[in-house]
Short mmCIF file of C-alpha atoms in Angstrom, two decimals:
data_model
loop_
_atom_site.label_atom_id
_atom_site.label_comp_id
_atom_site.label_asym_id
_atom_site.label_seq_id
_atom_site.Cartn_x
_atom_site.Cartn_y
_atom_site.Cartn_z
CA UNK C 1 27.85 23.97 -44.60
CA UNK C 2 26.53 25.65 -41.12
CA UNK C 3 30.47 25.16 -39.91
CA UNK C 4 31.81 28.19 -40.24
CA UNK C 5 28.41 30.96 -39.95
CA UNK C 6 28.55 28.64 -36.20
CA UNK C 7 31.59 29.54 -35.71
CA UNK C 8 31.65 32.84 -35.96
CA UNK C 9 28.79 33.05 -34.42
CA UNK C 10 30.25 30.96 -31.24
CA UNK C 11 32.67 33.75 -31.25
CA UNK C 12 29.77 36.26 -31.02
CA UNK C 13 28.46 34.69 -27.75
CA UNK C 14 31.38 35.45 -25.88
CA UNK C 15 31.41 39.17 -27.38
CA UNK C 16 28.80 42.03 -27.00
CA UNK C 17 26.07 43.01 -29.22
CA UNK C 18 28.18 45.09 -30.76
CA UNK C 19 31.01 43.33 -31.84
CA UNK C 20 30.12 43.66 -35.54
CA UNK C 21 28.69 47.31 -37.64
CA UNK C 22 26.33 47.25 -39.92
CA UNK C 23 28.85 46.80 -42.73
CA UNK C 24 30.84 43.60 -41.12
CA UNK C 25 27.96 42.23 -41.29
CA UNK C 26 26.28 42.74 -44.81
CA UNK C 27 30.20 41.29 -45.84
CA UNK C 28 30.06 38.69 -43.63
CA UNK C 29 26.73 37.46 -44.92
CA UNK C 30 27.76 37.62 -48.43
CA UNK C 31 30.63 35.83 -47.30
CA UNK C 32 28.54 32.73 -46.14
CA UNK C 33 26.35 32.91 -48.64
CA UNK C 34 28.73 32.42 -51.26
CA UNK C 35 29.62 29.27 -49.21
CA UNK C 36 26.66 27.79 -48.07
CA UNK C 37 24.77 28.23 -51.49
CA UNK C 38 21.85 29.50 -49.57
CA UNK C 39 20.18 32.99 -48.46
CA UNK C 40 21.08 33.11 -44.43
CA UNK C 41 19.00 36.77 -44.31
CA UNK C 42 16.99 34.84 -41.36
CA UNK C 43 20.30 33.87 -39.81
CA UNK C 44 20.88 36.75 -39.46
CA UNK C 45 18.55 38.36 -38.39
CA UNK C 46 17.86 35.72 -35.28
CA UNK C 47 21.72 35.77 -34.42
CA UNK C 48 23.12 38.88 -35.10
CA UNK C 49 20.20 41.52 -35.11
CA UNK C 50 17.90 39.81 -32.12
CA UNK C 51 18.66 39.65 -28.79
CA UNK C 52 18.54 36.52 -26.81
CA UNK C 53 19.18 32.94 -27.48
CA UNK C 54 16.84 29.73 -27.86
CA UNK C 55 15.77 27.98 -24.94
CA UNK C 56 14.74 24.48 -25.65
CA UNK C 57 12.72 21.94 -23.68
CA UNK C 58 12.64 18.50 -25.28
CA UNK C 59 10.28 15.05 -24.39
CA UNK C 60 10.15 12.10 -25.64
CA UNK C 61 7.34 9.35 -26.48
CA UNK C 62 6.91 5.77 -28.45
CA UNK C 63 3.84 4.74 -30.15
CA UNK C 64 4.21 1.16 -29.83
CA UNK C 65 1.34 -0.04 -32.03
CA UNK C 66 2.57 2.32 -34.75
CA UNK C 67 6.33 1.63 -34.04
CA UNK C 68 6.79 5.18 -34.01
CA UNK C 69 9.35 7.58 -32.02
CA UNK C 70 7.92 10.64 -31.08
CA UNK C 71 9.72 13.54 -30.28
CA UNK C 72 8.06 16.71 -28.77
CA UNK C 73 10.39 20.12 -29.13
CA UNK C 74 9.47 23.53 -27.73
CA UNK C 75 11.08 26.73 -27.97
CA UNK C 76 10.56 28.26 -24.03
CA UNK C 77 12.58 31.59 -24.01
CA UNK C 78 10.63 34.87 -23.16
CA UNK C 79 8.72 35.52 -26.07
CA UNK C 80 8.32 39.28 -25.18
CA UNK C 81 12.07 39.80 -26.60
CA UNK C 82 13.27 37.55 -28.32
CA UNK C 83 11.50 35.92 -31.81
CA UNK C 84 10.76 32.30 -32.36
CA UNK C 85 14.08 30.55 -33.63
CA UNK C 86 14.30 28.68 -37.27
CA UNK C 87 16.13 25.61 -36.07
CA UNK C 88 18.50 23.20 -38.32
CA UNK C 89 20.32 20.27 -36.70
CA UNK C 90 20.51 16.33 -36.92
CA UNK C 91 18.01 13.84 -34.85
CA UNK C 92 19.74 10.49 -34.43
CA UNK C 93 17.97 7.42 -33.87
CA UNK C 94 19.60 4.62 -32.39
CA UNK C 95 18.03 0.94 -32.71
CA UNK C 96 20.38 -2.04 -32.14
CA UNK C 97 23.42 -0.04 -31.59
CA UNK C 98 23.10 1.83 -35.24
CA UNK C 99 21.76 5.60 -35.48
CA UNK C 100 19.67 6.61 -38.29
CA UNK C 101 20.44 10.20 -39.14
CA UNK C 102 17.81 12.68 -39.59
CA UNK C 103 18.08 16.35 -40.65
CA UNK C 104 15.08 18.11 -39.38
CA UNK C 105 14.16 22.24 -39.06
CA UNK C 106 12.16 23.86 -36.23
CA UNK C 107 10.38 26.78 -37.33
CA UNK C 108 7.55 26.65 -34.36
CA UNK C 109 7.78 27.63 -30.73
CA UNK C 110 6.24 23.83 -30.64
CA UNK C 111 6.90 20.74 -33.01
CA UNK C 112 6.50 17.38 -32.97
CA UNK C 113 8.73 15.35 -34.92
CA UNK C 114 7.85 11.54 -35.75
CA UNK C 115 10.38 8.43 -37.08
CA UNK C 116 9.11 5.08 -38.42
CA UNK C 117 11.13 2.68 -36.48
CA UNK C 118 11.46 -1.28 -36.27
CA UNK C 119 11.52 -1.36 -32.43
CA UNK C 120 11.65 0.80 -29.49
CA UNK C 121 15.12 2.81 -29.64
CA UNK C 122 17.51 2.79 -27.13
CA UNK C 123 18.41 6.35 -27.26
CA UNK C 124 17.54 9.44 -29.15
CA UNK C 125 19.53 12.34 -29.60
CA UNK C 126 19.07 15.68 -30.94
CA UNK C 127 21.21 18.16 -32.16
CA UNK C 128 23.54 14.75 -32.80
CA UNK C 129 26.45 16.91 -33.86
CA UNK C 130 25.76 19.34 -31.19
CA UNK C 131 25.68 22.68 -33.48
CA UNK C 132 23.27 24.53 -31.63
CA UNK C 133 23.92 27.73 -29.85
CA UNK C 134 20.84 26.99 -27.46
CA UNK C 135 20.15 26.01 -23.66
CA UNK C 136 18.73 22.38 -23.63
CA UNK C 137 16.90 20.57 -21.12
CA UNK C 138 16.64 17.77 -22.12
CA UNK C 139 14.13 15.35 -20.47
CA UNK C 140 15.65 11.96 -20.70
CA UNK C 141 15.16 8.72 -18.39
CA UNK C 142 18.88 7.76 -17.01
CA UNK C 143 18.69 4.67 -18.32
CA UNK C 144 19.06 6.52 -21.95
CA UNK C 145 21.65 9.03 -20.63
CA UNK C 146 23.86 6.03 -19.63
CA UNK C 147 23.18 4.02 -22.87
CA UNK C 148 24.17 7.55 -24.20
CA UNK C 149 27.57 6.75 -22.93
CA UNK C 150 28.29 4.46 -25.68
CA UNK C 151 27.95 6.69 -28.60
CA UNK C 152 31.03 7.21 -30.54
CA UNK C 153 30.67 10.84 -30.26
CA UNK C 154 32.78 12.67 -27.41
CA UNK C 155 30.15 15.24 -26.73
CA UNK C 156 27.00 12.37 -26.19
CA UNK C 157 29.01 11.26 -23.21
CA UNK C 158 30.15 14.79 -21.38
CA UNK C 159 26.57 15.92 -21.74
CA UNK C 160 24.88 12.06 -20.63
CA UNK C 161 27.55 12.58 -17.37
CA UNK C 162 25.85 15.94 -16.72
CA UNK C 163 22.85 14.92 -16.70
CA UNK C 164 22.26 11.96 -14.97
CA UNK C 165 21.05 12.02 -11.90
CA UNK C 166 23.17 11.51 -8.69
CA UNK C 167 21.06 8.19 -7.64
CA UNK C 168 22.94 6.83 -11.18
CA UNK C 169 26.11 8.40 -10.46
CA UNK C 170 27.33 4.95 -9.51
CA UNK C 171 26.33 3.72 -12.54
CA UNK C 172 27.52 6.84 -14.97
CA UNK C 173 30.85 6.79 -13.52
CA UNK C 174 31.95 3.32 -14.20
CA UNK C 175 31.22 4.03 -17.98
CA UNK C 176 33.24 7.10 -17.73
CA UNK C 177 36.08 5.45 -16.05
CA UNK C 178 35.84 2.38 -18.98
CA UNK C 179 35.44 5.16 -21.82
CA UNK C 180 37.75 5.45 -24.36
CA UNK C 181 38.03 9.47 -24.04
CA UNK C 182 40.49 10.54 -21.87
CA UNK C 183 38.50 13.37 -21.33
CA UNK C 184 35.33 11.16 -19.94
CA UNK C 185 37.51 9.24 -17.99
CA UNK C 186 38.70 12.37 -16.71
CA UNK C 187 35.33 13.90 -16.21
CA UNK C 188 34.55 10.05 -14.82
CA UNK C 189 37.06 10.42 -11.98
CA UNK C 190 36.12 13.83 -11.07
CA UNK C 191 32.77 12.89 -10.61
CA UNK C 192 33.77 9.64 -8.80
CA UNK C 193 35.58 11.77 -6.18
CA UNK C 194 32.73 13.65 -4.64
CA UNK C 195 30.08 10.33 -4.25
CA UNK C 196 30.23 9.11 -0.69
CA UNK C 197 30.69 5.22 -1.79
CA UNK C 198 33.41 4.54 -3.58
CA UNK C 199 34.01 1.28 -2.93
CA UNK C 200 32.33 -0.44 -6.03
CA UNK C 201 34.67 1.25 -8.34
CA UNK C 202 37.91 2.12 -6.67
CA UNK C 203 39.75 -0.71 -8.30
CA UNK C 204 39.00 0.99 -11.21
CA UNK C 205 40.61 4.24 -9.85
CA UNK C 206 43.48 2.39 -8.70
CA UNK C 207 44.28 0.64 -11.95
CA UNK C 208 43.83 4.38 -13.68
CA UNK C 209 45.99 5.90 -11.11
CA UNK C 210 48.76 2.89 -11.87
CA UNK C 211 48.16 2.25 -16.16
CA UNK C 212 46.61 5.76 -16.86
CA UNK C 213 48.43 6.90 -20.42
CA UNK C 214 46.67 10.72 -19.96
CA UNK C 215 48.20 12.80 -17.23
CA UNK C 216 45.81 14.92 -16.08
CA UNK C 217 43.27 11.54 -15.83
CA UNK C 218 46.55 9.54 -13.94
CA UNK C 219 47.46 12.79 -11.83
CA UNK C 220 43.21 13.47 -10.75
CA UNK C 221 43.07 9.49 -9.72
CA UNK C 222 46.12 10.17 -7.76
CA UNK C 223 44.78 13.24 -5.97
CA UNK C 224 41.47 11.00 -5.32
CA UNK C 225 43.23 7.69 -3.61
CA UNK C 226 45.15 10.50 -1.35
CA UNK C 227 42.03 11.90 0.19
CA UNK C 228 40.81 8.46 1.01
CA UNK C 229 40.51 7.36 4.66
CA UNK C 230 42.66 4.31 3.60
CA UNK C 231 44.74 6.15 1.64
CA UNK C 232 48.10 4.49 3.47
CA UNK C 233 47.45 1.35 1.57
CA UNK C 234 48.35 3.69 -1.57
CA UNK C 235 51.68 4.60 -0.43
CA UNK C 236 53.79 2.75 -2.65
CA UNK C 237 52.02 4.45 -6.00
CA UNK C 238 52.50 8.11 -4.20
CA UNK C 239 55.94 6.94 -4.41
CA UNK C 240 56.24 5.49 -7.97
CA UNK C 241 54.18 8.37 -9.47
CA UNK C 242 56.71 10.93 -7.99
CA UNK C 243 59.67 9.39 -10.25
CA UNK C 244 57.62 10.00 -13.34
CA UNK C 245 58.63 12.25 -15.81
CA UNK C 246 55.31 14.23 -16.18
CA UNK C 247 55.69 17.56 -13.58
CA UNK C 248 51.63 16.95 -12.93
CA UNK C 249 51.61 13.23 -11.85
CA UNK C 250 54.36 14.13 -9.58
CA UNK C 251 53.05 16.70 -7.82
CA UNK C 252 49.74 14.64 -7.08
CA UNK C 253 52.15 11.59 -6.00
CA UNK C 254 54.28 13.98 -3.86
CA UNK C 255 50.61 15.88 -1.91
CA UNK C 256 49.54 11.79 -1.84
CA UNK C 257 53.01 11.09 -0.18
CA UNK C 258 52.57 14.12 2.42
CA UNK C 259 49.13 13.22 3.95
CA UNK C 260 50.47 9.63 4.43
CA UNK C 261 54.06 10.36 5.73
CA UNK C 262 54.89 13.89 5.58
CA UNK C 263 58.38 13.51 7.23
CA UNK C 264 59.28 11.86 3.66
CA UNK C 265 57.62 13.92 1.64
CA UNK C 266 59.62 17.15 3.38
CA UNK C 267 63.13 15.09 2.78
CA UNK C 268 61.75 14.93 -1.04
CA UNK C 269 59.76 18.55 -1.75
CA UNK C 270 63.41 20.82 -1.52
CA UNK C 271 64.22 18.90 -4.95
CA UNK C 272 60.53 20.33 -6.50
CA UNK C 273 60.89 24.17 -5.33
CA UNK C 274 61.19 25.44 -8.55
CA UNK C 275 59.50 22.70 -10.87
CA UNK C 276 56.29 22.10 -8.12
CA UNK C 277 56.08 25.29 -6.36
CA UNK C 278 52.81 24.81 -5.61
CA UNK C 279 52.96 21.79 -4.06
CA UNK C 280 55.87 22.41 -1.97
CA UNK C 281 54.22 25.28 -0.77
CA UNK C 282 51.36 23.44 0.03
CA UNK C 283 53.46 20.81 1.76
CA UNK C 284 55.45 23.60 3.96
CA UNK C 285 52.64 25.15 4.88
CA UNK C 286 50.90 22.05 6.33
CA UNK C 287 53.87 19.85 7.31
CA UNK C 288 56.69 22.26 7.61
CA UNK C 289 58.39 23.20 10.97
CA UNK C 290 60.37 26.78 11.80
CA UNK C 291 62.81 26.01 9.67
CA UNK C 292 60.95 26.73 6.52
CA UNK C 293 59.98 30.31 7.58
CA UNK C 294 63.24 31.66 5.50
CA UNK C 295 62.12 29.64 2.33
CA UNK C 296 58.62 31.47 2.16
CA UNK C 297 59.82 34.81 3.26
CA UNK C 298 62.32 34.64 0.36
CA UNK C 299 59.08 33.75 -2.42
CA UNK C 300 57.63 37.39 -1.20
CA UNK C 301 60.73 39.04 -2.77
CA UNK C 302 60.00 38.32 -6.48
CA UNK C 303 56.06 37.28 -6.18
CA UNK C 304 52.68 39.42 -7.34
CA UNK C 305 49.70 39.27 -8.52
CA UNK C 306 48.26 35.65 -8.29
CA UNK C 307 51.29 34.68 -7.34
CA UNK C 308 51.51 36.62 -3.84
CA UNK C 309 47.60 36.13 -3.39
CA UNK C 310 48.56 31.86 -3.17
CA UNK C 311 51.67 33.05 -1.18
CA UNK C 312 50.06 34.79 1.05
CA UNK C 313 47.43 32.12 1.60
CA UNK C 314 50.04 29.48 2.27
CA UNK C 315 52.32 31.73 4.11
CA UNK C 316 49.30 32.36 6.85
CA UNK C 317 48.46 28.67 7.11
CA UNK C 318 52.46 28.20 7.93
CA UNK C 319 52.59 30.47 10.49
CA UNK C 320 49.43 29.02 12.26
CA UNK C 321 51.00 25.56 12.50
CA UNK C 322 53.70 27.37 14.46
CA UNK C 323 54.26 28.42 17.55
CA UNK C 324 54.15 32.28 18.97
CA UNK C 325 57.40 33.47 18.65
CA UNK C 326 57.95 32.29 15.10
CA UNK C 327 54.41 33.84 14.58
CA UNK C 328 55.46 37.10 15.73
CA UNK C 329 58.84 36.86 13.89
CA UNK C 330 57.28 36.08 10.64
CA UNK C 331 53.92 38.52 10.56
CA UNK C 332 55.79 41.40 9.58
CA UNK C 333 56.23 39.83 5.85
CA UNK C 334 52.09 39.73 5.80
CA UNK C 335 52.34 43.46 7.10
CA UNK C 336 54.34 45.01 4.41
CA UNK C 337 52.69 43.24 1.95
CA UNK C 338 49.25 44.82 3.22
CA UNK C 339 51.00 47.91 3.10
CA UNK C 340 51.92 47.99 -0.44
CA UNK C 341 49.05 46.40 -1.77
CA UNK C 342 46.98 48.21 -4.59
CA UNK C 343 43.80 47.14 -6.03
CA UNK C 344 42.06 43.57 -4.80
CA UNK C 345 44.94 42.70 -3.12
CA UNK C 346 44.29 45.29 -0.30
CA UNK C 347 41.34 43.02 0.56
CA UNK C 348 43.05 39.86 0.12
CA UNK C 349 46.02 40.94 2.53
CA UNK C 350 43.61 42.05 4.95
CA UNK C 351 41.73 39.03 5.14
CA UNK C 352 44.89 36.99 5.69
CA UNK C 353 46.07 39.79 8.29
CA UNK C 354 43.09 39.13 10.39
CA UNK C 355 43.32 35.40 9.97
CA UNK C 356 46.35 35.47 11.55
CA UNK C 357 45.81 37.98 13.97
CA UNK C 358 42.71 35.76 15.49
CA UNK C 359 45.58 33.29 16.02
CA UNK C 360 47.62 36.20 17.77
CA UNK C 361 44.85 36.70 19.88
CA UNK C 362 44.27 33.07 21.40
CA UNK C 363 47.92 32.51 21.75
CA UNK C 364 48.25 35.93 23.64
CA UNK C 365 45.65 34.62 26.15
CA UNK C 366 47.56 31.40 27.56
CA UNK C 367 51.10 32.96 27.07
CA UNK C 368 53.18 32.89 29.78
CA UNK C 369 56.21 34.69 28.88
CA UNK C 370 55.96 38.31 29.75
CA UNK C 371 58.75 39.73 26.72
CA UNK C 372 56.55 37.21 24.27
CA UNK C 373 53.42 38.62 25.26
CA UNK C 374 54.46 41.99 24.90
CA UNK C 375 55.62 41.35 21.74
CA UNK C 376 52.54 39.83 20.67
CA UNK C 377 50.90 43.09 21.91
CA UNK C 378 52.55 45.61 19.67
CA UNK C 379 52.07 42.92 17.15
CA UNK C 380 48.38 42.80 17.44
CA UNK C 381 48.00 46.93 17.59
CA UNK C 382 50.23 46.92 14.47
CA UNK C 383 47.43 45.33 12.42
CA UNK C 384 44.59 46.62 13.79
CA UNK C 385 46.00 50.12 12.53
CA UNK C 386 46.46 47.87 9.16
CA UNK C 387 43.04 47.12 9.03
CA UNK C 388 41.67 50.22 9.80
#
């Protein structure tokens, strides 16, 4: 019955304290009264008249003589502006794999809450259907975060991943990469890809990146296997995943393809310019000889905004990988677009103008060629006016 008042008020969080007059409000509440069969005059006035939100700190303790499950809640916000919080939301239990359900109300900045149980449970959670418009530390062992993992509840599982620590990250991303939420599996591999070891559960990873129904879980295993220092021995799914339908797998099989034999992933990229742009740009800029100069000077034509700021990025990192006359011949695109620039682009195509004329500069030293060098002269006074 909470449903919708949360959801309006989730809508509130992202507003100001002003979003709603005096008179939206009286409605509104007349509104949810009318559907929740209750007075909400202290909803109210805690979520749409106070300022502030709830800040909870929760511990946990078992009486095992008693066979009781204690939980200990307090309410830690600054109490100088903001009142103490009246609380509804579900505590479930879980013994044996089953949760008991309790609906409990904190109306205390402290409260203790106690459950007559048969054994020890494996896991408590509160705020089971995760209602609460509150920050939550939650002070769980890891062992409970990862038994956490098996709840049938999306939610239980993105929040056990978060907080478990990083000496069970081993541990919390083999559940998420065996979960049956795409979206845990996705978080799963995410997580995988910044541990140092991988080893214990790249087979996993591989059998995502080759069986992997979800797209954006098959396409982020992808990206993972290609910035492997084995990654060669993945070659042959780079290749398969580029002949599958989905725009987002391909792209991470044709980047996967490019660190492990970029001379075939240039032969393949001109038949993704306009459905991977991205990639291809990416793929140019790091592989890509002269002959790809025209192909990005052409983009600059009809690009803006976030578009040009990418450009201009990959465009730069191009010209770097090549040598000084095709440097000099190709600067002049970064210096009109530093002309024209308005707004935060003006810093963004001056950063990118002295990135490349720090290259200019080192080049300019050992350069040999007299006409080059002169050229690379004027070059380098052109900017610094630019950046002036």
């Amino acid at each position: 019955k909470y449903q919708f008042v949360l959801e309006v008020l989730e809508d509130k969080k992202y507003l100001n304290d002003n979003a709603y007059n005096s008179v939206e409000i009286h409605q509104l509440r007349i509104a949810m009264e009318a559907v929740s069969g209750e007075d909400l005059n202290w909803f109210f006035n805690q979520w749409f008249l106070a300022s502030g939100h709830p800040i909870l700190r929760i511990d946990y303790d078992y009486d095992n003589n008693k066979k009781k499950q204690i939980v200990n809640i307090e309410q830690i916000q600054d109490q100088s502006n903001t009142n103490i919080y009246r609380l509804p939301f579900a505590i479930d239990v879980y013994v044996d794999g089953k949760a008991q359900r309790h609906i409990k109300e904190m109306t205390k900045k402290k409260q203790q809450f106690v459950f007559d149980v048969s054994k020890r449970p494996s896991n408590v959670i509160v705020d089971a259907e995760h209602m609460l418009l509150a920050e939550i530390f939650d002070r769980k062992s890891d062992d409970s975060w990862l038994e956490q993992m098996h709840s049938p509840l999306y939610m239980d599982s993105k929040i056990a991943l978060e907080n478990i620590s990083d000496k069970n990250g081993y541990r919390a991303v083999i559940h998420a990469l065996n979960s049956k939420f795409w979206g845990i599996r996705l978080i799963g591999v995410n997580k995988a890809s910044k541990l140092k070891n991988k080893e214990e559960f790249l087979g996993l990873i591989e059998q995502i990146a080759k069986n992997e129904e979800n797209t954006k879980v098959k396409s982020a295993a992808l990206r993972l296997l290609a910035n492997l220092d084995n990654k060669n021995k993945y070659l042959p799914l780079f290749e398969l995943a580029i002949k599958e339908q989905s725009l987002l797998v391909a792209g991470s099989g044709l980047s996967g393809l490019a660190k492990v034999d970029a001379e075939k992933a240039l032969a393949l990229a001109p038949s993704f310019e306009n459905d991977l742009k991205n990639v291809v740009n990416d793929i140019y800029a790091n592989y890509g000889g002269p002959e790809k100069a025209f192909y990005f000077q052409n983009l600059f034509l009809n690009s803006s905004g976030y578009d040009l700021y990418y450009l201009m990025r990959d465009y730069t990192k191009f010209l770097k990988n090549q040598d000084l006359s095709i440097i000099l011949t190709g600067t002049p695109v970064l210096e009109k677009v530093s002309e024209d620039a308005k707004s935060w682009m003006i810093r963004v195509s001056q950063y990118y103008l002295s990135d490349i004329k720090s290259t200019i500069t080192e080049l300019y030293k050992i350069e040999k060629n007299k006409d080059l060098k002169k050229k690379a002269y004027a070059t380098l006074e052109r900017i610094e006016d630019l950046l002036k």
